[in-house]
Coordinates of C-alpha atoms in Angstrom, one line a residue:
M27 CA 113.1 -78.4 -39.3
T28 CA 113.3 -81.3 -42.1
M29 CA 111.0 -84.2 -42.8
D30 CA 114.4 -86.4 -42.0
T31 CA 114.6 -85.0 -38.3
L32 CA 110.8 -86.0 -37.6
V33 CA 110.2 -88.4 -34.5
S34 CA 107.6 -91.2 -35.2
F35 CA 104.4 -90.7 -33.9
A36 CA 104.6 -93.9 -31.8
E37 CA 108.1 -92.5 -30.4
A38 CA 106.5 -89.2 -29.7
M39 CA 103.8 -90.8 -27.6
E40 CA 106.2 -92.8 -25.4
R41 CA 107.9 -89.7 -24.3
Y42 CA 105.5 -86.7 -24.5
E43 CA 101.9 -86.1 -23.7
P44 CA 99.8 -83.7 -26.1
V45 CA 97.5 -80.9 -25.6
I46 CA 95.1 -79.9 -28.2
G47 CA 92.3 -77.2 -28.8
L48 CA 90.7 -76.2 -32.0
E49 CA 89.3 -72.7 -32.7
T50 CA 86.6 -73.3 -35.5
H51 CA 85.2 -70.5 -37.9
V52 CA 81.7 -71.0 -38.9
E53 CA 80.4 -68.7 -42.0
L54 CA 76.6 -68.2 -40.7
G55 CA 73.9 -69.0 -43.5
T56 CA 72.0 -65.7 -43.2
R57 CA 70.5 -63.9 -46.2
T58 CA 72.4 -60.6 -45.8
K59 CA 76.0 -59.8 -44.2
M60 CA 76.5 -58.9 -40.6
F61 CA 76.4 -55.1 -40.5
C62 CA 75.1 -54.2 -43.9
G63 CA 72.2 -55.6 -46.4
C64 CA 74.7 -57.3 -49.0
T65 CA 73.7 -60.3 -49.8
T66 CA 76.2 -63.3 -49.0
T67 CA 75.7 -65.8 -52.2
F68 CA 78.7 -67.7 -52.6
G69 CA 80.6 -67.6 -56.0
A70 CA 79.4 -64.3 -57.0
E71 CA 81.4 -62.4 -59.3
P72 CA 84.5 -60.8 -57.5
N73 CA 83.2 -57.7 -55.8
S74 CA 79.9 -57.6 -56.6
Q75 CA 78.3 -58.0 -53.0
V76 CA 79.8 -54.9 -51.3
C77 CA 78.7 -51.5 -50.5
P78 CA 80.0 -48.7 -48.1
V79 CA 79.6 -50.4 -45.0
C80 CA 81.3 -53.3 -45.7
L81 CA 84.1 -51.5 -47.6
G82 CA 84.7 -49.5 -44.7
L83 CA 84.0 -46.2 -46.4
P84 CA 84.1 -43.0 -44.4
G85 CA 80.8 -42.2 -43.0
S86 CA 79.6 -45.6 -43.4
L87 CA 77.4 -46.9 -40.0
P88 CA 77.0 -50.5 -39.1
V89 CA 73.6 -52.1 -38.1
V90 CA 73.5 -55.6 -36.5
N91 CA 72.3 -58.7 -38.2
R92 CA 69.0 -59.8 -36.1
T93 CA 69.2 -63.4 -37.3
A94 CA 72.9 -63.4 -36.9
I95 CA 72.4 -63.1 -33.3
E96 CA 69.6 -65.4 -33.1
Y97 CA 72.2 -68.1 -35.1
T98 CA 74.8 -67.5 -32.5
I99 CA 72.3 -68.1 -29.2
R100 CA 71.5 -71.1 -31.3
I101 CA 74.7 -72.3 -31.5
G102 CA 75.7 -71.3 -27.9
L103 CA 72.7 -73.5 -26.3
A104 CA 73.5 -76.4 -28.1
L105 CA 77.0 -76.5 -27.0
N106 CA 75.2 -76.0 -23.2
C107 CA 77.0 -72.5 -22.9
E108 CA 75.7 -69.7 -20.9
I109 CA 74.2 -66.9 -23.0
A110 CA 75.3 -63.2 -22.1
S111 CA 72.5 -61.1 -20.5
W112 CA 74.3 -58.5 -22.1
C113 CA 77.5 -57.8 -24.2
R114 CA 79.1 -55.9 -26.8
F115 CA 81.0 -55.7 -29.6
A116 CA 84.6 -54.5 -30.3
R117 CA 87.1 -53.3 -32.8
K118 CA 90.5 -55.6 -33.3
N119 CA 93.0 -53.5 -35.4
Y120 CA 95.6 -55.0 -37.7
F121 CA 96.3 -54.3 -41.2
Y122 CA 95.9 -56.4 -43.8
P123 CA 94.5 -56.3 -47.4
D124 CA 91.8 -58.4 -47.3
M125 CA 90.4 -56.1 -43.9
P126 CA 89.1 -53.5 -45.8
K127 CA 88.7 -51.1 -42.7
N128 CA 91.8 -52.1 -41.4
F129 CA 90.1 -53.4 -38.4
Q130 CA 87.4 -56.4 -37.4
I131 CA 84.5 -55.9 -35.6
S132 CA 84.4 -58.8 -33.3
Q133 CA 83.8 -59.5 -29.6
Y134 CA 86.8 -59.8 -27.1
D135 CA 86.3 -59.7 -23.4
E136 CA 82.5 -60.0 -23.6
P137 CA 81.6 -62.7 -25.9
L138 CA 77.7 -64.0 -26.3
C139 CA 78.3 -67.3 -25.2
T140 CA 80.7 -69.1 -22.7
N141 CA 81.4 -72.0 -20.4
G142 CA 79.9 -74.9 -22.9
W143 CA 80.7 -78.5 -23.9
L144 CA 80.4 -81.1 -26.6
D145 CA 80.8 -84.9 -26.1
V146 CA 82.5 -86.7 -28.7
E147 CA 83.2 -90.4 -28.8
V148 CA 86.5 -91.7 -29.1
E149 CA 87.9 -94.7 -29.8
G150 CA 84.9 -96.2 -27.7
R151 CA 85.3 -93.5 -24.7
T152 CA 83.2 -90.3 -24.2
V153 CA 85.7 -87.0 -24.3
R154 CA 83.9 -84.1 -23.3
V155 CA 85.4 -81.1 -25.1
G156 CA 85.3 -77.9 -23.1
I157 CA 83.9 -74.9 -25.0
E158 CA 85.5 -71.2 -23.6
R159 CA 83.8 -69.2 -26.0
V160 CA 81.4 -68.7 -29.0
H161 CA 81.8 -65.0 -30.2
L162 CA 80.1 -63.4 -33.4
E163 CA 82.5 -61.4 -35.8
E164 CA 82.8 -60.6 -39.3
D165 CA 84.5 -62.7 -42.2
T166 CA 87.5 -61.1 -43.9
G167 CA 87.9 -60.6 -47.7
K168 CA 89.2 -63.0 -49.6
S169 CA 92.9 -63.0 -51.2
L170 CA 94.0 -64.7 -54.5
H171 CA 98.0 -64.6 -55.0
V172 CA 99.0 -64.7 -58.5
G173 CA 102.1 -66.6 -59.9
G174 CA 104.4 -68.1 -57.4
A175 CA 104.5 -71.9 -56.6
T176 CA 102.8 -71.6 -53.2
G177 CA 100.0 -69.8 -53.9
R178 CA 100.7 -67.6 -51.1
I179 CA 102.1 -63.9 -50.9
H180 CA 105.7 -64.9 -50.5
G181 CA 106.8 -65.1 -54.4
A182 CA 103.6 -64.4 -55.9
E183 CA 103.8 -61.8 -59.1
Y184 CA 100.7 -60.3 -57.9
S185 CA 97.6 -60.3 -55.5
L186 CA 94.2 -59.5 -56.1
V187 CA 91.3 -59.1 -53.3
D188 CA 87.9 -60.1 -53.5
Y189 CA 85.9 -58.3 -50.5
N190 CA 82.4 -60.1 -51.4
R191 CA 83.0 -62.4 -48.3
A192 CA 84.3 -59.6 -46.2
G193 CA 81.5 -58.6 -43.6
I194 CA 79.8 -61.9 -43.5
P195 CA 78.8 -63.4 -40.4
L196 CA 81.6 -65.6 -38.5
V197 CA 81.1 -67.4 -35.3
E198 CA 84.3 -68.5 -33.7
I199 CA 83.6 -71.7 -31.3
V200 CA 87.0 -72.0 -29.1
T201 CA 87.7 -75.1 -27.1
K202 CA 89.3 -75.1 -23.9
P203 CA 92.5 -77.1 -23.5
I204 CA 91.7 -80.7 -24.2
P205 CA 94.2 -82.8 -22.3
G206 CA 94.3 -86.6 -21.7
T207 CA 93.6 -88.0 -25.1
G208 CA 97.2 -89.2 -25.7
A209 CA 97.8 -91.1 -28.8
D210 CA 94.1 -90.5 -29.7
A211 CA 94.9 -86.7 -29.7
P212 CA 94.9 -87.0 -34.0
V213 CA 91.7 -88.9 -34.2
A214 CA 90.1 -86.8 -31.2
A215 CA 90.6 -83.3 -32.8
R216 CA 89.3 -84.6 -36.4
L217 CA 85.9 -86.3 -34.5
Y218 CA 85.4 -83.4 -32.7
V219 CA 84.9 -81.2 -35.6
T220 CA 83.3 -83.9 -37.3
E221 CA 80.6 -83.9 -34.3
L222 CA 80.1 -80.0 -34.2
R223 CA 80.2 -79.8 -38.0
D224 CA 76.8 -82.3 -37.7
L225 CA 75.3 -80.3 -34.7
L226 CA 75.8 -77.2 -36.8
R227 CA 74.2 -78.8 -39.6
S228 CA 71.1 -79.8 -37.5
L229 CA 70.8 -76.6 -36.4
R230 CA 70.7 -75.1 -39.8
V231 CA 72.7 -72.1 -39.6
S232 CA 75.3 -72.7 -41.5
D233 CA 76.1 -75.3 -44.8
V234 CA 79.1 -75.7 -43.1
R235 CA 81.3 -77.0 -46.3
M236 CA 85.0 -77.1 -45.6
E237 CA 85.5 -76.9 -49.4
E238 CA 84.0 -73.6 -49.9
G239 CA 85.4 -72.1 -46.6
S240 CA 81.9 -72.0 -44.5
L241 CA 83.9 -73.9 -41.9
R242 CA 87.5 -73.4 -41.1
C243 CA 89.4 -74.6 -38.5
D244 CA 92.9 -73.6 -36.5
V245 CA 94.4 -76.2 -34.7
N246 CA 96.3 -75.9 -31.6
T247 CA 98.8 -78.5 -30.4
S248 CA 101.5 -78.9 -27.7
L249 CA 103.6 -81.2 -26.1
A250 CA 105.2 -81.8 -22.7
P251 CA 107.4 -84.5 -21.3
R252 CA 105.0 -87.1 -19.7
G253 CA 104.2 -86.3 -15.9
A254 CA 105.7 -82.4 -16.2
S255 CA 103.5 -80.4 -14.3
Q256 CA 102.9 -77.6 -16.7
W257 CA 101.9 -78.0 -20.3
G258 CA 104.0 -77.3 -23.3
T259 CA 104.5 -74.0 -25.6
R260 CA 101.3 -74.2 -28.2
T261 CA 101.2 -73.7 -32.1
E262 CA 98.5 -73.1 -34.2
T263 CA 98.1 -74.4 -37.4
K264 CA 95.7 -72.0 -39.2
N265 CA 92.8 -72.5 -41.9
V266 CA 92.8 -76.6 -41.9
N267 CA 89.8 -77.0 -44.7
S268 CA 89.3 -81.0 -44.4
L269 CA 88.4 -83.2 -41.5
R270 CA 91.0 -85.6 -42.8
S271 CA 93.7 -82.7 -42.6
V272 CA 92.7 -81.6 -38.7
E273 CA 93.9 -85.0 -38.0
R274 CA 97.2 -84.9 -40.1
A275 CA 97.9 -81.4 -38.6
V276 CA 98.0 -82.9 -35.5
R277 CA 100.1 -85.7 -36.0
F278 CA 102.8 -84.0 -37.9
E279 CA 102.8 -81.2 -35.2
I280 CA 103.0 -83.7 -32.5
E281 CA 106.1 -85.2 -34.7
R282 CA 107.9 -82.1 -35.2
Q283 CA 107.7 -80.7 -31.8
A284 CA 109.1 -84.1 -30.3
A285 CA 112.0 -83.7 -32.5
V286 CA 112.8 -80.3 -31.6
L287 CA 112.5 -81.2 -27.8
D288 CA 114.4 -84.2 -28.4
A289 CA 117.2 -82.2 -30.0
G290 CA 117.0 -79.9 -26.9
G291 CA 115.5 -77.1 -28.9
R292 CA 112.3 -74.8 -27.7
V293 CA 108.9 -74.9 -29.5
I294 CA 108.1 -71.5 -30.6
Q295 CA 104.5 -70.1 -30.1
E296 CA 103.4 -69.2 -33.7
T297 CA 101.0 -70.0 -36.3
R298 CA 101.6 -72.4 -38.6
H299 CA 100.6 -73.5 -42.5
F300 CA 99.4 -76.7 -43.5
H301 CA 100.2 -77.9 -47.1
E302 CA 97.4 -80.5 -48.3
D303 CA 99.9 -82.0 -50.4
T304 CA 102.5 -83.3 -48.0
G305 CA 100.8 -83.3 -44.8
T306 CA 103.3 -80.8 -43.1
T307 CA 103.0 -77.7 -41.6
T308 CA 105.6 -74.5 -42.2
S309 CA 106.2 -71.5 -40.0
G310 CA 103.8 -68.6 -40.6
R311 CA 104.7 -65.6 -38.2
S312 CA 105.1 -65.5 -34.3
K313 CA 101.9 -65.6 -32.4
E314 CA 100.2 -62.2 -31.4
E315 CA 98.5 -61.6 -27.9
A316 CA 95.5 -59.8 -27.2
Q317 CA 97.3 -56.8 -26.4
D318 CA 98.8 -56.5 -30.0
Y319 CA 95.0 -56.0 -31.7
R320 CA 94.8 -53.2 -29.5
Y321 CA 90.9 -53.9 -28.7
F322 CA 88.5 -51.4 -27.6
P323 CA 84.8 -51.2 -27.8
E324 CA 83.2 -50.4 -31.1
P325 CA 81.4 -47.1 -30.8
D326 CA 79.4 -47.4 -34.0
L327 CA 77.3 -50.4 -31.9
V328 CA 74.8 -50.3 -28.9
P329 CA 75.8 -53.3 -26.9
V330 CA 73.6 -56.7 -27.5
A331 CA 71.1 -57.6 -24.6
P332 CA 68.9 -60.9 -25.5
P333 CA 65.9 -60.6 -23.7
I334 CA 65.6 -64.0 -21.5
E335 CA 61.8 -64.9 -23.1
W336 CA 63.8 -64.6 -26.5
V337 CA 66.6 -67.2 -25.6
A338 CA 64.4 -69.1 -23.8
Q339 CA 62.2 -69.6 -27.2
I340 CA 65.2 -70.2 -28.9
K341 CA 66.1 -73.0 -26.8
A342 CA 62.7 -74.7 -26.9
A343 CA 63.0 -74.8 -30.7
L344 CA 66.0 -76.2 -30.9
P345 CA 66.2 -80.0 -33.0
E346 CA 67.0 -83.1 -31.8
A347 CA 70.9 -83.5 -31.2
P348 CA 73.0 -85.7 -33.7
V349 CA 74.1 -88.0 -30.8
A350 CA 70.6 -88.7 -29.8
R351 CA 69.0 -88.5 -33.4
R352 CA 71.8 -91.2 -34.2
A353 CA 71.0 -93.6 -31.0
R354 CA 67.1 -93.0 -32.1
L355 CA 67.5 -93.9 -35.8
R356 CA 69.9 -96.7 -35.0
A357 CA 67.6 -98.5 -32.6
E358 CA 64.6 -98.1 -35.2
W359 CA 66.5 -99.6 -38.3
G360 CA 68.3 -102.4 -36.2
L361 CA 71.8 -101.0 -37.2
S362 CA 75.0 -102.1 -35.7
E363 CA 77.3 -98.8 -34.3
T364 CA 79.8 -99.8 -37.1
D365 CA 76.7 -99.5 -39.9
M366 CA 75.9 -96.3 -38.4
T367 CA 79.4 -94.8 -38.1
A368 CA 79.7 -95.6 -41.9
L369 CA 76.4 -93.9 -42.7
S370 CA 77.7 -90.4 -40.7
N371 CA 80.9 -91.1 -42.4
A372 CA 79.3 -90.9 -45.8
G373 CA 77.7 -88.3 -44.9
A374 CA 74.5 -90.4 -45.7
L375 CA 72.3 -89.9 -42.8
D376 CA 70.2 -87.7 -43.8
L377 CA 69.3 -89.0 -47.2
V378 CA 68.4 -92.1 -45.8
A379 CA 66.2 -90.9 -43.2
E380 CA 64.6 -89.2 -45.9
T381 CA 64.4 -92.0 -48.1
V382 CA 63.0 -94.0 -45.6
A383 CA 60.3 -91.3 -44.5
A384 CA 59.7 -91.4 -48.4
G385 CA 58.8 -94.9 -48.1
A386 CA 61.7 -97.0 -48.6
S387 CA 63.2 -99.4 -46.1
P388 CA 66.0 -98.7 -44.0
G389 CA 67.7 -101.6 -45.8
D390 CA 66.9 -100.4 -49.2
A391 CA 67.6 -96.7 -48.4
R392 CA 71.3 -97.7 -47.4
K393 CA 71.5 -100.0 -50.0
W394 CA 71.2 -97.7 -52.7
W395 CA 73.0 -94.7 -51.1
L396 CA 76.1 -96.3 -49.7
G397 CA 76.2 -98.7 -52.8
E398 CA 75.3 -97.0 -56.2
L399 CA 74.9 -93.6 -55.5
A400 CA 78.1 -93.3 -53.2
R401 CA 80.2 -94.8 -56.4
R402 CA 78.7 -92.2 -58.5
A403 CA 79.3 -89.6 -56.3
N404 CA 83.3 -90.7 -55.7
D405 CA 83.8 -90.9 -59.6
A406 CA 81.8 -87.4 -60.1
G407 CA 84.0 -86.0 -57.1
K408 CA 81.2 -85.0 -55.4
E409 CA 79.5 -85.0 -52.0
L410 CA 76.3 -87.8 -52.1
P411 CA 74.2 -84.4 -51.1
D412 CA 75.2 -82.9 -54.2
L413 CA 74.1 -85.5 -56.4
A414 CA 71.1 -84.6 -58.6
I415 CA 68.9 -87.2 -57.3
T416 CA 66.4 -86.4 -54.4
P417 CA 65.6 -89.0 -51.3
V418 CA 61.9 -89.0 -52.8
Q419 CA 63.2 -90.3 -56.3
V420 CA 65.6 -92.9 -54.7
A421 CA 62.6 -94.1 -52.6
R422 CA 60.4 -94.7 -56.0
V423 CA 63.3 -96.8 -57.7
A424 CA 63.4 -99.1 -54.4
E425 CA 59.5 -99.0 -54.7
L426 CA 59.3 -100.6 -58.2
V427 CA 62.4 -103.0 -57.6
E428 CA 60.4 -104.0 -54.6
A429 CA 57.1 -104.4 -56.7
G430 CA 59.2 -106.2 -59.5
S431 CA 58.4 -103.8 -61.8
L432 CA 62.6 -103.3 -62.1
N433 CA 65.3 -105.6 -61.5
D434 CA 69.0 -104.1 -60.0
R435 CA 70.0 -103.6 -63.0
L436 CA 67.5 -101.7 -64.8
A437 CA 67.2 -99.7 -61.6
R438 CA 70.8 -98.7 -61.9
D439 CA 70.0 -97.5 -65.6
V440 CA 67.0 -95.2 -64.1
I441 CA 69.2 -93.8 -61.3
D442 CA 72.0 -92.9 -64.2
A443 CA 69.1 -91.6 -66.2
V444 CA 67.6 -89.3 -63.2
L445 CA 71.2 -88.0 -62.6
A446 CA 71.5 -87.2 -66.2
G447 CA 68.2 -85.3 -65.9
E448 CA 65.8 -87.2 -67.8
G449 CA 63.0 -87.2 -65.2
D450 CA 61.9 -88.6 -62.1
P451 CA 62.1 -92.6 -62.0
D452 CA 58.6 -93.3 -64.0
E453 CA 59.0 -91.1 -66.5
V454 CA 62.7 -92.5 -67.4
V455 CA 61.0 -95.9 -67.3
E456 CA 58.5 -95.1 -69.9
A457 CA 60.5 -93.3 -71.9
R458 CA 63.3 -95.4 -72.2
D459 CA 60.8 -98.9 -72.0
L460 CA 63.0 -100.4 -68.9
A461 CA 60.3 -102.5 -67.1
V462 CA 60.9 -106.0 -66.2
V463 CA 59.4 -108.4 -68.8
S464 CA 56.6 -109.8 -67.2
D465 CA 54.8 -112.0 -70.0
E466 CA 55.2 -115.3 -69.1
S467 CA 54.9 -116.6 -72.8
A468 CA 57.6 -114.1 -74.0
L469 CA 59.8 -115.1 -71.4
T470 CA 59.1 -119.0 -72.0
A471 CA 60.0 -118.5 -75.4
A472 CA 63.1 -116.8 -74.5
V473 CA 64.2 -119.4 -72.5
D474 CA 63.1 -122.2 -75.0
Q475 CA 65.5 -120.4 -77.5
A476 CA 68.5 -120.2 -74.7
I477 CA 68.2 -123.6 -74.0
A478 CA 68.3 -124.8 -78.0
A479 CA 71.3 -122.6 -78.3
N480 CA 73.2 -124.3 -75.3
P481 CA 72.1 -128.2 -75.7
E482 CA 75.3 -129.2 -73.9
V483 CA 74.5 -126.6 -71.0
A484 CA 71.0 -128.0 -70.8
A485 CA 72.1 -131.4 -70.7
K486 CA 74.1 -130.8 -67.5
V487 CA 71.4 -129.0 -66.0
R488 CA 69.1 -132.2 -66.9
D489 CA 72.0 -134.3 -65.2
G490 CA 71.3 -132.5 -61.9
K491 CA 74.1 -129.7 -62.4
V492 CA 71.6 -127.0 -61.4
A493 CA 74.7 -124.6 -61.3
A494 CA 75.0 -125.0 -64.7
A495 CA 71.9 -122.9 -65.3
G496 CA 73.4 -119.7 -64.7
V497 CA 74.9 -119.4 -68.2
L498 CA 71.5 -120.0 -69.6
V499 CA 69.9 -117.5 -67.5
G500 CA 72.8 -115.3 -68.7
A501 CA 71.8 -115.6 -71.8
V502 CA 68.0 -114.9 -71.3
M503 CA 69.0 -112.1 -69.6
K504 CA 71.3 -111.1 -72.9
A505 CA 68.4 -111.9 -75.2
T506 CA 65.9 -109.5 -73.1
R507 CA 68.3 -106.9 -72.8
G508 CA 68.3 -107.4 -68.9
Q509 CA 64.7 -106.9 -68.9
A510 CA 63.8 -110.3 -67.2
D511 CA 63.6 -111.6 -63.7
A512 CA 66.3 -113.3 -63.1
A513 CA 65.2 -115.5 -60.3
R514 CA 61.9 -116.2 -62.4
V515 CA 63.9 -117.0 -65.7
R516 CA 65.9 -119.6 -63.4
E517 CA 62.7 -121.2 -62.4
L518 CA 61.1 -121.6 -66.0
I519 CA 64.8 -123.2 -66.9
L520 CA 64.5 -125.7 -64.2
Q521 CA 61.2 -126.0 -64.9
R522 CA 61.7 -127.0 -68.7
L523 CA 64.5 -129.2 -67.9
S524 CA 63.4 -131.3 -65.0

């Protein structure tokens, strides 16, 4: 199947109905691994966070991480799931270099959480995404294929394996099939993962950084002719690692599968790889069924039976759901739905809320985070939360501007200095002497000097052409290195030339 044989998305939607489903893997933010005491710090030296248990050495025995069980229950409750009163782990058997034991400890027919749902707003309507299961397992190691053009094992000169990630608690959240989204299917997939990410972040169970692999998504897509009584054969696009790519993967699979069906072909049930550079998928391997993994109960672990009282305590401590929080903040801040969506899409909602809590007005907090700071984050290739400035510091900048101690230009200089590690806003203002010039005599002298240096402009202002005063304001601002209050300078100019 080549790019030339794709069917346009609009044409595909005329003849076919998509059904999507998503399997999302979430690395839990526990201090230690799922079955051993190894730490889970991201980015550590390869193979420096391993032990006999997570390397699967003979004689080693796993012990369940209680915090991981609690986090999984927290996720299940937030997704309106039923929590099992008794469940157990199983061995999922397969050989791959990044699975050191040649099996993965997972859950199969007895998951911890089942039968939940998550509502997602898609193009003005609510889509209820059913949650089939939320189960707990251990993550695999990470392979690095060196040489070749694709970064995959085929064509590589050799491969390296880092087992630091092997054994980190991993929750898999599996949706039920999601029919009825039609042409909105690609957007619905992206918005579901977005809402799920926000929910997980609010629960403080994971940092859900897709770029670091702590949130990974497999996207299932199938097509059937409109009006058909059965769904089509699905493909599973593996390890899609950005929200945008979730949408692109669904869109491409719809266009590709429509071309296969139009040509009288048959869609093969298989896993597929998504290519970020082209937005396309390519065939991986035929999809295994459960029996291919030879599941059987994990003999080295006792069943998990969370007490009802413990589950009730976890439920009582759940934070406000993101959808409810957004509605509350939108009302408190007087924002439109569009403004709130912009905040959420920029990853700025929490930052703005913390800045408001530190004393800034909602308008000022939004202005700085979505304006200057968003631009700086984009220039640096970073997310907003990763900038070296805190909501408290942003609130202080806004306070200094409100008090007249800084103007917007000086405030931008202060923000640059804070980002560069020069200290808090007050320290920067003092060290750089950035405060607004408030001495009236000094301002008046600067105004008189600007008027004397620009007699023709001054004459226009005297003749009633007030707009010309902008030239004189600019001259004063230049003379004061931007440290004058522009509004006050304009007042003084008009007074002197009246």
